[in-house]
mmCIF file of C-alpha atoms in Angstrom:
data_model
loop_
_atom_site.group_PDB
_atom_site.id
_atom_site.type_symbol
_atom_site.label_atom_id
_atom_site.label_comp_id
_atom_site.label_asym_id
_atom_site.label_seq_id
_atom_site.Cartn_x
_atom_site.Cartn_y
_atom_site.Cartn_z
ATOM 1 C CA MET A 1 -30.696 15.585 11.686
ATOM 2 C CA ALA A 2 -27.831 15.640 14.176
ATOM 3 C CA LEU A 3 -25.397 13.830 11.771
ATOM 4 C CA SER A 4 -23.975 14.880 8.560
ATOM 5 C CA ILE A 5 -21.248 13.406 6.260
ATOM 6 C CA THR A 6 -18.553 16.163 5.753
ATOM 7 C CA ALA A 7 -16.002 14.108 3.807
ATOM 8 C CA ASN A 8 -16.316 11.112 1.520
ATOM 9 C CA PRO A 9 -13.785 8.840 -0.272
ATOM 10 C CA ASP A 10 -13.602 9.391 -3.983
ATOM 11 C CA THR A 11 -15.886 7.365 -6.064
ATOM 12 C CA GLU A 12 -13.089 5.101 -7.191
ATOM 13 C CA THR A 13 -10.609 4.907 -4.213
ATOM 14 C CA SER A 14 -7.395 2.783 -3.405
ATOM 15 C CA ALA A 15 -8.194 0.092 -0.901
ATOM 16 C CA TYR A 16 -4.702 0.143 0.502
ATOM 17 C CA ASN A 17 -4.873 3.834 1.319
ATOM 18 C CA PRO A 18 -7.147 5.644 3.686
ATOM 19 C CA VAL A 19 -10.848 5.012 2.764
ATOM 20 C CA ILE A 20 -12.367 7.676 5.004
ATOM 21 C CA TRP A 21 -15.826 9.090 5.781
ATOM 22 C CA THR A 22 -15.940 11.939 8.242
ATOM 23 C CA ILE A 23 -19.161 12.354 10.247
ATOM 24 C CA THR A 24 -19.934 15.688 12.104
ATOM 25 C CA SER A 25 -22.619 16.120 14.772
ATOM 26 C CA SER A 26 -24.514 19.311 15.309
ATOM 27 C CA THR A 27 -25.322 18.621 18.780
ATOM 28 C CA SER A 28 -23.318 18.198 21.955
ATOM 29 C CA SER A 29 -25.271 15.122 22.970
ATOM 30 C CA SER A 30 -23.452 12.935 20.499
ATOM 31 C CA VAL A 31 -20.809 11.035 22.264
ATOM 32 C CA ARG A 32 -20.051 8.274 19.709
ATOM 33 C CA VAL A 33 -20.944 7.107 16.291
ATOM 34 C CA ILE A 34 -21.468 3.570 14.941
ATOM 35 C CA SER A 35 -21.145 2.613 11.281
ATOM 36 C CA ASP A 36 -22.052 -0.706 9.757
ATOM 37 C CA VAL A 37 -19.774 -1.350 6.678
ATOM 38 C CA TYR A 38 -21.529 -2.841 3.699
ATOM 39 C CA ILE A 39 -19.403 -4.636 1.002
ATOM 40 C CA ASP A 40 -21.219 -5.628 -2.103
ATOM 41 C CA GLY A 41 -24.515 -5.213 -0.422
ATOM 42 C CA THR A 42 -23.743 -7.326 2.654
ATOM 43 C CA LYS A 43 -22.937 -6.099 6.192
ATOM 44 C CA ARG A 44 -19.301 -7.009 6.834
ATOM 45 C CA ALA A 45 -18.301 -5.052 9.870
ATOM 46 C CA SER A 46 -19.440 -2.677 12.599
ATOM 47 C CA ILE A 47 -17.045 0.119 13.757
ATOM 48 C CA ASP A 48 -17.728 2.531 16.692
ATOM 49 C CA LYS A 49 -15.722 5.726 16.998
ATOM 50 C CA ASP A 50 -15.258 8.312 19.840
ATOM 51 C CA PRO A 51 -14.803 11.904 18.590
ATOM 52 C CA ARG A 52 -11.546 12.769 16.787
ATOM 53 C CA PHE A 53 -8.831 13.843 19.101
ATOM 54 C CA GLY A 54 -9.182 17.573 19.979
ATOM 55 C CA THR A 55 -12.762 17.795 18.906
ATOM 56 C CA ILE A 56 -16.115 16.946 20.444
ATOM 57 C CA ASN A 57 -18.330 16.384 17.321
ATOM 58 C CA THR A 58 -16.233 15.006 14.510
ATOM 59 C CA PHE A 59 -15.865 11.237 13.903
ATOM 60 C CA ASP A 60 -13.644 9.508 11.220
ATOM 61 C CA PHE A 61 -14.176 6.040 9.771
ATOM 62 C CA ASP A 62 -11.264 4.650 7.748
ATOM 63 C CA ILE A 63 -12.570 1.266 6.397
ATOM 64 C CA GLN A 64 -9.650 0.173 4.358
ATOM 65 C CA SER A 65 -9.006 -2.893 6.316
ATOM 66 C CA VAL A 66 -12.432 -4.061 5.869
ATOM 67 C CA CYS A 67 -12.200 -3.549 2.062
ATOM 68 C CA GLN A 68 -8.983 -5.366 1.852
ATOM 69 C CA ASP A 69 -10.404 -8.573 3.368
ATOM 70 C CA TYR A 70 -12.846 -8.995 0.341
ATOM 71 C CA LEU A 71 -10.302 -8.104 -2.418
ATOM 72 C CA THR A 72 -8.183 -10.344 -4.326
ATOM 73 C CA GLU A 73 -7.017 -10.511 -8.066
ATOM 74 C CA ASN A 74 -8.391 -11.574 -11.481
ATOM 75 C CA LEU A 75 -5.712 -13.867 -13.123
ATOM 76 C CA GLU A 76 -7.434 -14.694 -16.310
ATOM 77 C CA THR A 77 -7.426 -17.830 -18.491
ATOM 78 C CA ILE A 78 -7.069 -16.136 -21.805
ATOM 79 C CA THR A 79 -8.208 -17.764 -25.097
ATOM 80 C CA THR A 80 -9.279 -14.638 -26.995
ATOM 81 C CA THR A 81 -8.935 -10.921 -27.386
ATOM 82 C CA GLU A 82 -11.844 -9.244 -25.482
ATOM 83 C CA LEU A 83 -12.988 -6.949 -22.670
ATOM 84 C CA ILE A 84 -14.267 -8.531 -19.455
ATOM 85 C CA ASP A 85 -15.012 -7.730 -15.837
ATOM 86 C CA ALA A 86 -12.439 -7.680 -13.183
ATOM 87 C CA ASP A 87 -14.920 -8.663 -10.479
ATOM 88 C CA LYS A 88 -12.489 -9.773 -7.730
ATOM 89 C CA SER A 89 -10.441 -6.659 -7.886
ATOM 90 C CA GLU A 90 -13.009 -4.200 -6.502
ATOM 91 C CA VAL A 91 -15.794 -3.897 -3.936
ATOM 92 C CA LYS A 92 -18.784 -1.559 -3.799
ATOM 93 C CA VAL A 93 -18.945 -0.036 -0.270
ATOM 94 C CA TYR A 94 -21.267 2.231 1.826
ATOM 95 C CA LEU A 95 -22.013 2.914 5.321
ATOM 96 C CA LYS A 96 -25.017 2.936 7.554
ATOM 97 C CA ILE A 97 -24.526 5.378 10.299
ATOM 98 C CA TYR A 98 -26.012 5.508 13.916
ATOM 99 C CA ASP A 99 -25.785 8.202 16.369
ATOM 100 C CA VAL A 100 -25.104 7.396 20.060
ATOM 101 C CA THR A 101 -26.392 10.242 22.320
ATOM 102 C CA GLU A 102 -25.955 10.543 26.062
ATOM 103 C CA SER A 103 -28.528 12.122 28.374
ATOM 104 C CA GLY A 104 -28.262 11.881 32.103
ATOM 105 C CA GLY A 105 -25.687 9.175 31.908
ATOM 106 C CA VAL A 106 -27.870 7.048 29.680
ATOM 107 C CA LEU A 107 -26.598 6.078 26.154
ATOM 108 C CA THR A 108 -29.121 5.842 23.402
ATOM 109 C CA THR A 109 -28.892 4.509 19.874
ATOM 110 C CA ALA A 110 -31.003 2.918 17.036
ATOM 111 C CA TRP A 111 -28.043 0.583 16.127
ATOM 112 C CA GLU A 112 -28.942 -3.058 16.422
ATOM 113 C CA GLU A 113 -26.265 -5.874 16.305
ATOM 114 C CA ASP A 114 -28.173 -7.871 13.568
ATOM 115 C CA GLY A 115 -28.227 -4.840 11.317
ATOM 116 C CA THR A 116 -32.084 -4.325 11.617
ATOM 117 C CA GLY A 117 -31.774 -0.902 13.265
ATOM 118 C CA ILE A 118 -32.935 2.302 11.312
ATOM 119 C CA PRO A 119 -29.811 4.385 10.554
ATOM 120 C CA ASP A 120 -29.602 7.957 11.177
ATOM 121 C CA LEU A 121 -27.791 8.356 8.021
ATOM 122 C CA THR A 122 -26.702 6.336 4.952
ATOM 123 C CA SER A 123 -23.559 7.185 2.859
ATOM 124 C CA GLY A 124 -23.293 7.225 -0.952
ATOM 125 C CA TYR A 125 -21.368 4.483 -2.716
ATOM 126 C CA SER A 126 -17.630 4.146 -3.345
ATOM 127 C CA TRP A 127 -15.733 1.465 -5.093
ATOM 128 C CA ALA A 128 -12.624 0.227 -3.288
ATOM 129 C CA ILE A 129 -10.053 -0.870 -5.769
ATOM 130 C CA ASN A 130 -7.315 -3.394 -5.154
ATOM 131 C CA THR A 131 -4.557 -0.822 -5.471
ATOM 132 C CA ALA A 132 -1.844 0.497 -3.261
ATOM 133 C CA LEU A 133 -0.654 3.986 -4.035
ATOM 134 C CA GLN A 134 2.727 4.865 -2.895
ATOM 135 C CA HIS A 135 3.674 7.830 -0.796
ATOM 136 C CA GLU A 136 5.419 9.661 -3.800
ATOM 137 C CA GLU A 137 2.348 9.196 -5.971
ATOM 138 C CA THR A 138 -0.764 11.320 -6.447
ATOM 139 C CA GLN A 139 -3.178 10.051 -3.722
ATOM 140 C CA ASP A 140 -6.101 9.506 -6.166
ATOM 141 C CA LEU A 141 -7.025 7.278 -9.246
ATOM 142 C CA ASP A 142 -7.842 10.225 -11.430
ATOM 143 C CA ALA A 143 -4.952 9.317 -13.954
ATOM 144 C CA PHE A 144 -6.674 5.968 -14.414
ATOM 145 C CA SER A 145 -10.347 6.965 -14.198
ATOM 146 C CA VAL A 146 -10.727 10.264 -16.112
ATOM 147 C CA GLU A 147 -11.933 9.443 -19.671
ATOM 148 C CA THR A 148 -9.443 11.115 -21.776
ATOM 149 C CA SER A 149 -6.920 10.023 -24.399
ATOM 150 C CA ASP A 150 -4.070 9.799 -21.706
ATOM 151 C CA LYS A 151 -6.095 7.723 -19.303
ATOM 152 C CA ARG A 152 -3.618 5.125 -17.970
ATOM 153 C CA PHE A 153 -4.058 1.304 -17.721
ATOM 154 C CA LEU A 154 -3.554 -0.103 -14.156
ATOM 155 C CA THR A 155 0.124 -0.833 -14.677
ATOM 156 C CA HIS A 156 3.533 0.973 -14.151
ATOM 157 C CA SER A 157 4.976 -0.911 -17.143
ATOM 158 C CA PRO A 158 6.905 0.856 -19.945
ATOM 159 C CA LYS A 159 4.642 1.889 -22.800
ATOM 160 C CA THR A 160 6.735 -0.403 -25.172
ATOM 161 C CA LEU A 161 6.974 -4.091 -24.248
ATOM 162 C CA SER A 162 7.963 -7.297 -25.838
ATOM 163 C CA VAL A 163 5.731 -10.452 -26.256
ATOM 164 C CA LYS A 164 6.156 -13.857 -27.888
ATOM 165 C CA ARG A 165 3.664 -15.212 -30.339
ATOM 166 C CA THR A 166 2.725 -17.918 -27.855
ATOM 167 C CA GLU A 167 1.938 -15.644 -24.933
ATOM 168 C CA THR A 168 -0.988 -13.616 -23.466
ATOM 169 C CA ILE A 169 -1.486 -10.364 -22.023
ATOM 170 C CA GLN A 170 -4.081 -8.722 -19.580
ATOM 171 C CA LEU A 171 -4.514 -4.988 -18.942
ATOM 172 C CA ASN A 172 -6.722 -3.789 -16.103
ATOM 173 C CA PHE A 173 -8.390 -0.455 -16.454
ATOM 174 C CA LEU A 174 -11.009 1.797 -14.777
ATOM 175 C CA SER A 175 -14.207 2.696 -16.567
ATOM 176 C CA THR A 176 -17.669 4.054 -16.003
ATOM 177 C CA GLY A 177 -18.932 3.691 -19.643
ATOM 178 C CA THR A 178 -19.170 1.453 -22.576
ATOM 179 C CA LYS A 179 -15.660 0.697 -24.027
ATOM 180 C CA ARG A 180 -14.141 -1.217 -26.917
ATOM 181 C CA GLY A 181 -10.606 -2.390 -27.212
ATOM 182 C CA ARG A 182 -8.704 -1.559 -30.394
ATOM 183 C CA LEU A 183 -5.722 -3.465 -31.654
ATOM 184 C CA LYS A 184 -3.677 -2.065 -34.505
ATOM 185 C CA GLY A 185 -1.039 -4.301 -36.178
ATOM 186 C CA TYR A 186 1.918 -2.965 -38.081
ATOM 187 C CA ASP A 187 4.592 -4.585 -40.193
ATOM 188 C CA SER A 188 8.394 -4.028 -40.042
ATOM 189 C CA SER A 189 7.984 -0.878 -42.320
ATOM 190 C CA ASP A 190 5.515 0.710 -39.833
ATOM 191 C CA VAL A 191 2.688 0.170 -42.345
ATOM 192 C CA LEU A 192 -0.789 -0.494 -40.748
ATOM 193 C CA GLN A 193 -1.826 -4.021 -41.576
ATOM 194 C CA SER A 194 -5.000 -4.432 -39.470
ATOM 195 C CA SER A 195 -7.189 -2.546 -37.115
ATOM 196 C CA THR A 196 -9.613 -4.552 -35.044
ATOM 197 C CA THR A 197 -11.924 -3.939 -32.147
ATOM 198 C CA THR A 198 -13.496 -6.073 -29.434
ATOM 199 C CA THR A 199 -17.151 -6.226 -28.827
ATOM 200 C CA SER A 200 -18.478 -3.281 -26.810
ATOM 201 C CA PHE A 201 -18.351 -3.811 -23.089
ATOM 202 C CA LEU A 202 -19.729 -2.161 -20.004
ATOM 203 C CA PRO A 203 -18.183 -3.048 -16.801
ATOM 204 C CA SER A 204 -20.567 -4.345 -13.986
ATOM 205 C CA ASP A 205 -18.984 -1.847 -11.552
ATOM 206 C CA LYS A 206 -15.640 -0.044 -12.300
ATOM 207 C CA ILE A 207 -12.981 -2.261 -13.510
ATOM 208 C CA GLY A 208 -12.469 -4.063 -16.849
ATOM 209 C CA ILE A 209 -9.796 -6.188 -18.200
ATOM 210 C CA TYR A 210 -8.445 -6.122 -21.797
ATOM 211 C CA THR A 211 -7.214 -9.711 -22.508
ATOM 212 C CA ILE A 212 -5.054 -10.332 -25.615
ATOM 213 C CA ASP A 213 -4.087 -13.641 -26.982
ATOM 214 C CA ALA A 214 -1.008 -13.049 -29.193
ATOM 215 C CA ARG A 215 -1.538 -16.488 -30.667
ATOM 216 C CA LEU A 216 -4.351 -15.170 -32.565
ATOM 217 C CA ILE A 217 -2.536 -12.190 -34.280
ATOM 218 C CA ALA A 218 -1.491 -12.597 -37.929
ATOM 219 C CA THR A 219 2.188 -13.597 -38.687
ATOM 220 C CA ASN A 220 2.733 -10.478 -40.969
ATOM 221 C CA ILE A 221 2.369 -8.216 -37.822
ATOM 222 C CA ASP A 222 5.686 -7.209 -36.272
ATOM 223 C CA TYR A 223 4.128 -5.081 -33.560
ATOM 224 C CA PHE A 224 0.776 -3.965 -32.288
ATOM 225 C CA ILE A 225 -0.682 -1.032 -30.345
ATOM 226 C CA VAL A 226 -3.598 -1.370 -28.081
ATOM 227 C CA THR A 227 -5.988 1.442 -26.815
ATOM 228 C CA LEU A 228 -9.460 1.741 -25.210
ATOM 229 C CA GLU A 229 -12.088 3.693 -27.231
ATOM 230 C CA ASP A 230 -15.825 4.498 -26.851
ATOM 231 C CA THR A 231 -18.561 3.284 -29.308
ATOM 232 C CA GLY A 232 -17.876 6.203 -31.454
ATOM 233 C CA ALA A 233 -14.162 5.322 -31.920
ATOM 234 C CA VAL A 234 -12.876 8.174 -29.703
ATOM 235 C CA THR A 235 -9.716 7.068 -28.110
ATOM 236 C CA LEU A 236 -10.028 7.091 -24.225
ATOM 237 C CA SER A 237 -6.612 5.641 -23.021
ATOM 238 C CA GLU A 238 -2.984 5.558 -23.539
ATOM 239 C CA GLU A 239 -1.284 3.634 -26.067
ATOM 240 C CA ILE A 240 0.820 0.598 -25.239
ATOM 241 C CA ARG A 241 2.883 -1.026 -27.934
ATOM 242 C CA PHE A 242 3.977 -4.705 -27.952
ATOM 243 C CA ASN A 243 6.812 -5.817 -30.176
ATOM 244 C CA PHE A 244 6.911 -9.412 -31.220
ATOM 245 C CA ASP A 245 10.060 -11.215 -30.056
ATOM 246 C CA GLU A 246 10.940 -13.899 -32.474
ATOM 247 C CA SER A 247 13.958 -15.237 -30.718
ATOM 248 C CA CYS A 248 13.997 -18.932 -29.491
ATOM 249 C CA ASN A 249 15.310 -19.393 -26.002
ATOM 250 C CA ASP A 250 15.027 -22.590 -24.003
ATOM 251 C CA ASN A 251 15.978 -20.688 -20.887
ATOM 252 C CA ALA A 252 12.997 -18.264 -21.102
ATOM 253 C CA LEU A 253 10.524 -18.189 -18.102
ATOM 254 C CA ARG A 254 7.512 -15.894 -17.960
ATOM 255 C CA LEU A 255 6.237 -14.463 -14.841
ATOM 256 C CA LYS A 256 2.879 -12.956 -14.111
ATOM 257 C CA TRP A 257 2.154 -11.004 -10.951
ATOM 258 C CA VAL A 258 -0.170 -8.645 -9.167
ATOM 259 C CA ASN A 259 1.078 -5.074 -9.589
ATOM 260 C CA PRO A 260 0.532 -2.357 -6.860
ATOM 261 C CA LEU A 261 -2.385 -1.007 -9.010
ATOM 262 C CA GLY A 262 -4.146 -4.470 -8.817
ATOM 263 C CA GLY A 263 -3.658 -5.352 -12.494
ATOM 264 C CA ILE A 264 -1.732 -8.347 -13.706
ATOM 265 C CA ASP A 265 1.736 -7.736 -15.294
ATOM 266 C CA ALA A 266 3.895 -10.111 -17.214
ATOM 267 C CA TYR A 267 7.559 -10.317 -18.254
ATOM 268 C CA THR A 268 9.572 -13.069 -19.902
ATOM 269 C CA PHE A 269 13.163 -13.562 -18.436
ATOM 270 C CA ASN A 270 15.269 -14.807 -21.225
ATOM 271 C CA ALA A 271 18.848 -14.688 -19.963
ATOM 272 C CA GLU A 272 20.359 -17.075 -17.503
ATOM 273 C CA ARG A 273 18.122 -19.660 -15.512
ATOM 274 C CA ARG A 274 19.011 -22.082 -12.846
ATOM 275 C CA GLU A 275 16.833 -24.693 -11.160
ATOM 276 C CA GLU A 276 17.348 -27.176 -8.415
ATOM 277 C CA LEU A 277 15.422 -29.376 -5.986
ATOM 278 C CA ARG A 278 15.983 -28.788 -2.351
ATOM 279 C CA PHE A 279 15.012 -31.356 0.088
ATOM 280 C CA THR A 280 15.204 -32.309 3.798
ATOM 281 C CA SER A 281 14.262 -35.470 5.581
ATOM 282 C CA THR A 282 13.057 -36.327 9.182
ATOM 283 C CA THR A 283 13.951 -40.012 10.228
ATOM 284 C CA TYR A 284 13.232 -42.356 13.030
ATOM 285 C CA GLU A 285 14.899 -45.713 14.015
ATOM 286 C CA ARG A 286 12.761 -48.624 13.187
ATOM 287 C CA VAL A 287 13.220 -51.815 15.193
ATOM 288 C CA ILE A 288 14.556 -54.738 13.072
ATOM 289 C CA GLU A 289 13.003 -58.071 13.908
ATOM 290 C CA GLN A 290 15.127 -61.214 14.343
ATOM 291 C CA GLY A 291 15.536 -62.843 10.904
ATOM 292 C CA TYR A 292 15.683 -59.624 8.993
ATOM 293 C CA ALA A 293 16.257 -59.455 5.330
ATOM 294 C CA VAL A 294 19.070 -57.407 3.865
ATOM 295 C CA LYS A 295 16.443 -54.868 2.378
ATOM 296 C CA ASP A 296 15.098 -54.253 5.907
ATOM 297 C CA ARG A 297 15.959 -50.751 7.293
ATOM 298 C CA GLY A 298 16.623 -49.402 10.682
ATOM 299 C CA ASP A 299 16.922 -45.685 10.080
ATOM 300 C CA THR A 300 13.667 -44.839 8.247
ATOM 301 C CA ILE A 301 12.509 -41.649 6.602
ATOM 302 C CA LEU A 302 9.360 -40.363 8.323
ATOM 303 C CA LYS A 303 8.820 -37.372 5.987
ATOM 304 C CA THR A 304 10.746 -35.738 3.166
ATOM 305 C CA ILE A 305 10.130 -32.165 2.211
ATOM 306 C CA GLY A 306 10.917 -31.211 -1.314
ATOM 307 C CA LYS A 307 11.026 -27.616 -2.707
ATOM 308 C CA ASP A 308 11.617 -26.674 -6.356
ATOM 309 C CA SER A 309 13.954 -23.577 -6.520
ATOM 310 C CA ILE A 310 14.467 -21.378 -9.525
ATOM 311 C CA GLU A 311 16.865 -18.451 -10.151
ATOM 312 C CA ILE A 312 16.203 -16.151 -13.149
ATOM 313 C CA PHE A 313 18.118 -13.337 -14.721
ATOM 314 C CA SER A 314 16.879 -10.685 -17.163
ATOM 315 C CA LYS A 315 18.834 -9.300 -20.132
ATOM 316 C CA ALA A 316 20.313 -5.712 -19.767
ATOM 317 C CA LEU A 317 17.417 -3.238 -18.996
ATOM 318 C CA THR A 318 16.644 0.400 -18.914
ATOM 319 C CA LYS A 319 16.035 2.030 -15.560
ATOM 320 C CA VAL A 320 12.441 2.396 -16.463
ATOM 321 C CA GLU A 321 12.177 -1.349 -16.959
ATOM 322 C CA LEU A 322 14.108 -2.203 -13.794
ATOM 323 C CA VAL A 323 11.917 0.043 -11.537
ATOM 324 C CA TRP A 324 8.863 -1.704 -13.013
ATOM 325 C CA LEU A 325 10.330 -5.256 -12.505
ATOM 326 C CA SER A 326 11.339 -4.502 -8.950
ATOM 327 C CA GLN A 327 7.624 -4.634 -8.108
ATOM 328 C CA ILE A 328 7.754 -8.429 -8.544
ATOM 329 C CA GLY A 329 9.750 -8.514 -5.165
ATOM 330 C CA LEU A 330 6.831 -6.575 -3.472
ATOM 331 C CA SER A 331 4.057 -8.660 -4.921
ATOM 332 C CA ASN A 332 2.313 -11.247 -2.684
ATOM 333 C CA ASN A 333 0.991 -13.187 -5.662
ATOM 334 C CA VAL A 334 3.535 -14.208 -8.385
ATOM 335 C CA TRP A 335 3.088 -17.084 -10.886
ATOM 336 C CA ILE A 336 5.246 -18.930 -13.572
ATOM 337 C CA ASP A 337 3.209 -18.735 -16.849
ATOM 338 C CA GLU A 338 3.981 -22.148 -18.260
ATOM 339 C CA GLY A 339 1.830 -21.478 -21.372
ATOM 340 C CA SER A 340 -1.637 -22.797 -22.277
ATOM 341 C CA ASN A 341 -3.044 -20.869 -19.340
ATOM 342 C CA VAL A 342 -1.152 -23.036 -16.685
ATOM 343 C CA PHE A 343 0.028 -20.876 -13.776
ATOM 344 C CA VAL A 344 2.369 -22.218 -11.052
ATOM 345 C CA PRO A 345 2.311 -20.069 -7.885
ATOM 346 C CA VAL A 346 5.809 -19.140 -6.655
ATOM 347 C CA ILE A 347 7.289 -17.306 -3.675
ATOM 348 C CA VAL A 348 9.996 -14.787 -4.378
ATOM 349 C CA THR A 349 12.629 -15.552 -1.799
ATOM 350 C CA SER A 350 15.350 -13.204 -2.931
ATOM 351 C CA ARG A 351 15.392 -9.880 -4.892
ATOM 352 C CA LYS A 352 18.118 -8.063 -6.596
ATOM 353 C CA VAL A 353 17.130 -5.189 -8.728
ATOM 354 C CA LYS A 354 19.549 -2.361 -8.690
ATOM 355 C CA THR A 355 17.790 0.478 -10.283
ATOM 356 C CA LEU A 356 20.534 3.225 -10.252
ATOM 357 C CA ASN A 357 24.398 3.472 -10.382
ATOM 358 C CA SER A 358 25.416 6.757 -11.939
ATOM 359 C CA SER A 359 28.876 5.176 -13.116
ATOM 360 C CA ASN A 360 27.359 2.064 -14.597
ATOM 361 C CA LYS A 361 24.244 2.329 -16.914
ATOM 362 C CA ILE A 362 23.599 -1.526 -17.539
ATOM 363 C CA PHE A 363 21.759 -3.637 -15.092
ATOM 364 C CA GLN A 364 19.934 -6.993 -14.931
ATOM 365 C CA ALA A 365 17.038 -8.075 -12.720
ATOM 366 C CA ASN A 366 17.724 -11.200 -10.670
ATOM 367 C CA PHE A 367 15.047 -13.220 -8.711
ATOM 368 C CA LYS A 368 15.231 -16.512 -6.704
ATOM 369 C CA LEU A 369 11.857 -18.242 -6.546
ATOM 370 C CA ILE A 370 10.466 -21.217 -4.695
ATOM 371 C CA LYS A 371 7.382 -22.903 -5.858
ATOM 372 C CA ALA A 372 4.576 -22.292 -3.492
ATOM 373 C CA ASN A 373 3.640 -26.044 -3.190
ATOM 374 C CA GLU A 374 5.957 -28.633 -1.853
ATOM 375 C CA ARG A 375 6.653 -31.931 -3.655
ATOM 376 C CA ILE A 376 4.335 -34.734 -2.530
ATOM 377 C CA THR A 377 6.312 -37.575 -1.259
ATOM 378 C CA GLN A 378 5.437 -41.015 0.309
ATOM 379 C CA LYS A 379 6.223 -42.072 3.862
ATOM 380 C CA GLY A 380 9.083 -44.521 4.503
#
């Protein structure tokens, strides 16, 4: 066979970083290679490539843009504590690869536009995850996928967080085997009061979600620790601790957002909060007939656009917390969690998260938001 695959993406790979297959030809007659890209079993794109610059027989296929078109997020309606699939946050991908050869100025290939051609080569499967690894990060997902006791959830959050008893939590994770979620509850004296597990769960593909409904946790619990484990009770993840926040604050506003790793993070802003309605109107001049009434108008509103604007402030935070919350400004999907699984989409219009000043160690996070949907108004 003239073609061979000499480089593959990782089995679990970030869809917002290169997702590359490298194809090498053993003959000089190969002048181009065509790849059909299959997403979850369906052909979604065809890509043709000339040889890599400086070579005559090496062809690179980076399909990250195709994968991104079929990825979104799993924002869950949470009513219980369980493990479930994150089906929207991953896609299963592979290539059907076709050689294009030249002989006497004639090009020949088995590729067919409708996908019925017989491929010269078929790649193995990879799962593209809705993650975006930064330049400073390790460029693989091993820290999240390797099944050890320090395996990370798909979040950059601190390992100790606060939660109110009326709130919900979701933690995304990578997994290849059957898992259970374990929740250990402790009282104010650090004495273990309860230890419960979810039903055993095997993800359909590679990502699961640990949903936690804090409303279901007993009132004698002051904080709880969550982990993942196998069916033999061997811990296979890091620990994340949640301290119950019992304070009452009418200004509190909880945001949920898609983090760079594709999971859903949440934080309750409980310092200052400001709200206002911003509106603009377009008018035209209506003709007033003879014999008009006092209530008849000339200048008439054609359309009014109304937007709800909110400004929120956090309490004083550590640098780790500030760096984490700064991701809200980078997220394209942010919601206000109004409780009872009601999520209002918002656009972050202004971000101010100072993460370092060597002469001042205390900072707040400050965000300005506009609700993503305008007020619905009547015509004049």
